[in-house]
XYZ file of C-alpha atoms in Angstrom:
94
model
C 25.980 13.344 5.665
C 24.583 10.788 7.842
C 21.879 10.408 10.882
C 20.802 7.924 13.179
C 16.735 6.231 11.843
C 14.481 3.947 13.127
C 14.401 0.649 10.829
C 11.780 -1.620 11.237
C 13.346 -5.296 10.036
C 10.534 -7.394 10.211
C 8.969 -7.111 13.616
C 11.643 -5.410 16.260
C 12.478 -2.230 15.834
C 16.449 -0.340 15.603
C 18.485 2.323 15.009
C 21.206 2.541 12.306
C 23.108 4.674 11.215
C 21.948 5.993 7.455
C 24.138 8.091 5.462
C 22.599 10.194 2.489
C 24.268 11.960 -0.604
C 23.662 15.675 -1.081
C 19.957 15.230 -2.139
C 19.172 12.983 0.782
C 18.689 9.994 -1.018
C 19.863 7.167 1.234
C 23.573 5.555 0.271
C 24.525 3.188 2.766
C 23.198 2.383 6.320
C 24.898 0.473 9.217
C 25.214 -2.902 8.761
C 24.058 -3.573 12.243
C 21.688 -1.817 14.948
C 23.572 0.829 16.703
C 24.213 1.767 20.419
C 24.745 4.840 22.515
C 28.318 4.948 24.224
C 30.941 7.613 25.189
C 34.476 8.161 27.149
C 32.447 10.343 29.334
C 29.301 10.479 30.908
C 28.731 13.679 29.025
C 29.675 12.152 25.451
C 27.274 9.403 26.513
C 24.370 11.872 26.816
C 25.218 13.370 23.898
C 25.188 10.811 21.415
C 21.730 9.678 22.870
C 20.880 13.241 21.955
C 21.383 12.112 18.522
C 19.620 8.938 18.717
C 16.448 10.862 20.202
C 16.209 12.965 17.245
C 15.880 9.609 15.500
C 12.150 9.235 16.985
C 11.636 12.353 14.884
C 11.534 10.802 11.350
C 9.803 8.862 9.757
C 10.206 5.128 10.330
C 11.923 3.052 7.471
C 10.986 -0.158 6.515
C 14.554 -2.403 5.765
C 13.115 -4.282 2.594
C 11.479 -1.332 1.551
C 14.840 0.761 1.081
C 15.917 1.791 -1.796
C 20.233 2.867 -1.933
C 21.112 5.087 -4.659
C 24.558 5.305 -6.222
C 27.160 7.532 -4.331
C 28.898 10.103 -5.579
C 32.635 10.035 -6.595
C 33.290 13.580 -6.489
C 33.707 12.749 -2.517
C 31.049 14.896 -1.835
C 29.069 11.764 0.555
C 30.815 9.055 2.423
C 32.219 6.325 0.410
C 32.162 3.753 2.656
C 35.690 2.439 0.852
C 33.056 1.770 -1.950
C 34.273 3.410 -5.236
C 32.050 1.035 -7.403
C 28.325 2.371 -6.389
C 25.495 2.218 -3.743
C 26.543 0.184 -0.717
C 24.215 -1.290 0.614
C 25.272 -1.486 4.136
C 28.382 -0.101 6.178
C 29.912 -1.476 9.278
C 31.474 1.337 11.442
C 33.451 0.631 14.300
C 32.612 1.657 17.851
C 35.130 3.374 19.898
């Protein structure tokens, strides 16, 4: 499962993508910031939906996060990893 967060890295503030395993431990997050877009105007105000909600947890630091080992059973996203905890995950944009 994953969710858009606010990460503080140093001073300016963004939101990634993080993606948890099935205890919500963090796994991965986005390798860089993340932007609302859509093929619509509608799919446009939906994904800021999503990044909205992402004013309604808590703020993570970036040094401060700690990744924890995913899964192999394919129960969380592997990121292509099959090795461990990725640290970060670059997803392309439509």
């Amino acid at each position: 499962m994953w969710d858009y967060r606010v990460i503080v890295h140093e001073k300016m503030f963004y939101i990634h993508e993080v993606y948890y395993n099935d205890k919500g431990d963090i796994t991965a997050i986005s390798e860089n910031p993340m932007y609302p877009c859509g093929e619509s105007l509608d799919e446009l105000k939906g994904d800021m939906g999503y990044f909205l909600r992402a004013f309604d947890r808590p703020v993570l630091k970036k040094e401060e996060i700690r990744f924890v080992p995913m899964d192999r059973t394919g129960n969380n996203i592997s990121c292509g990893n099959t090795k461990g905890a990725e640290k970060t995950h670059t997803r392309k944009r439509r």
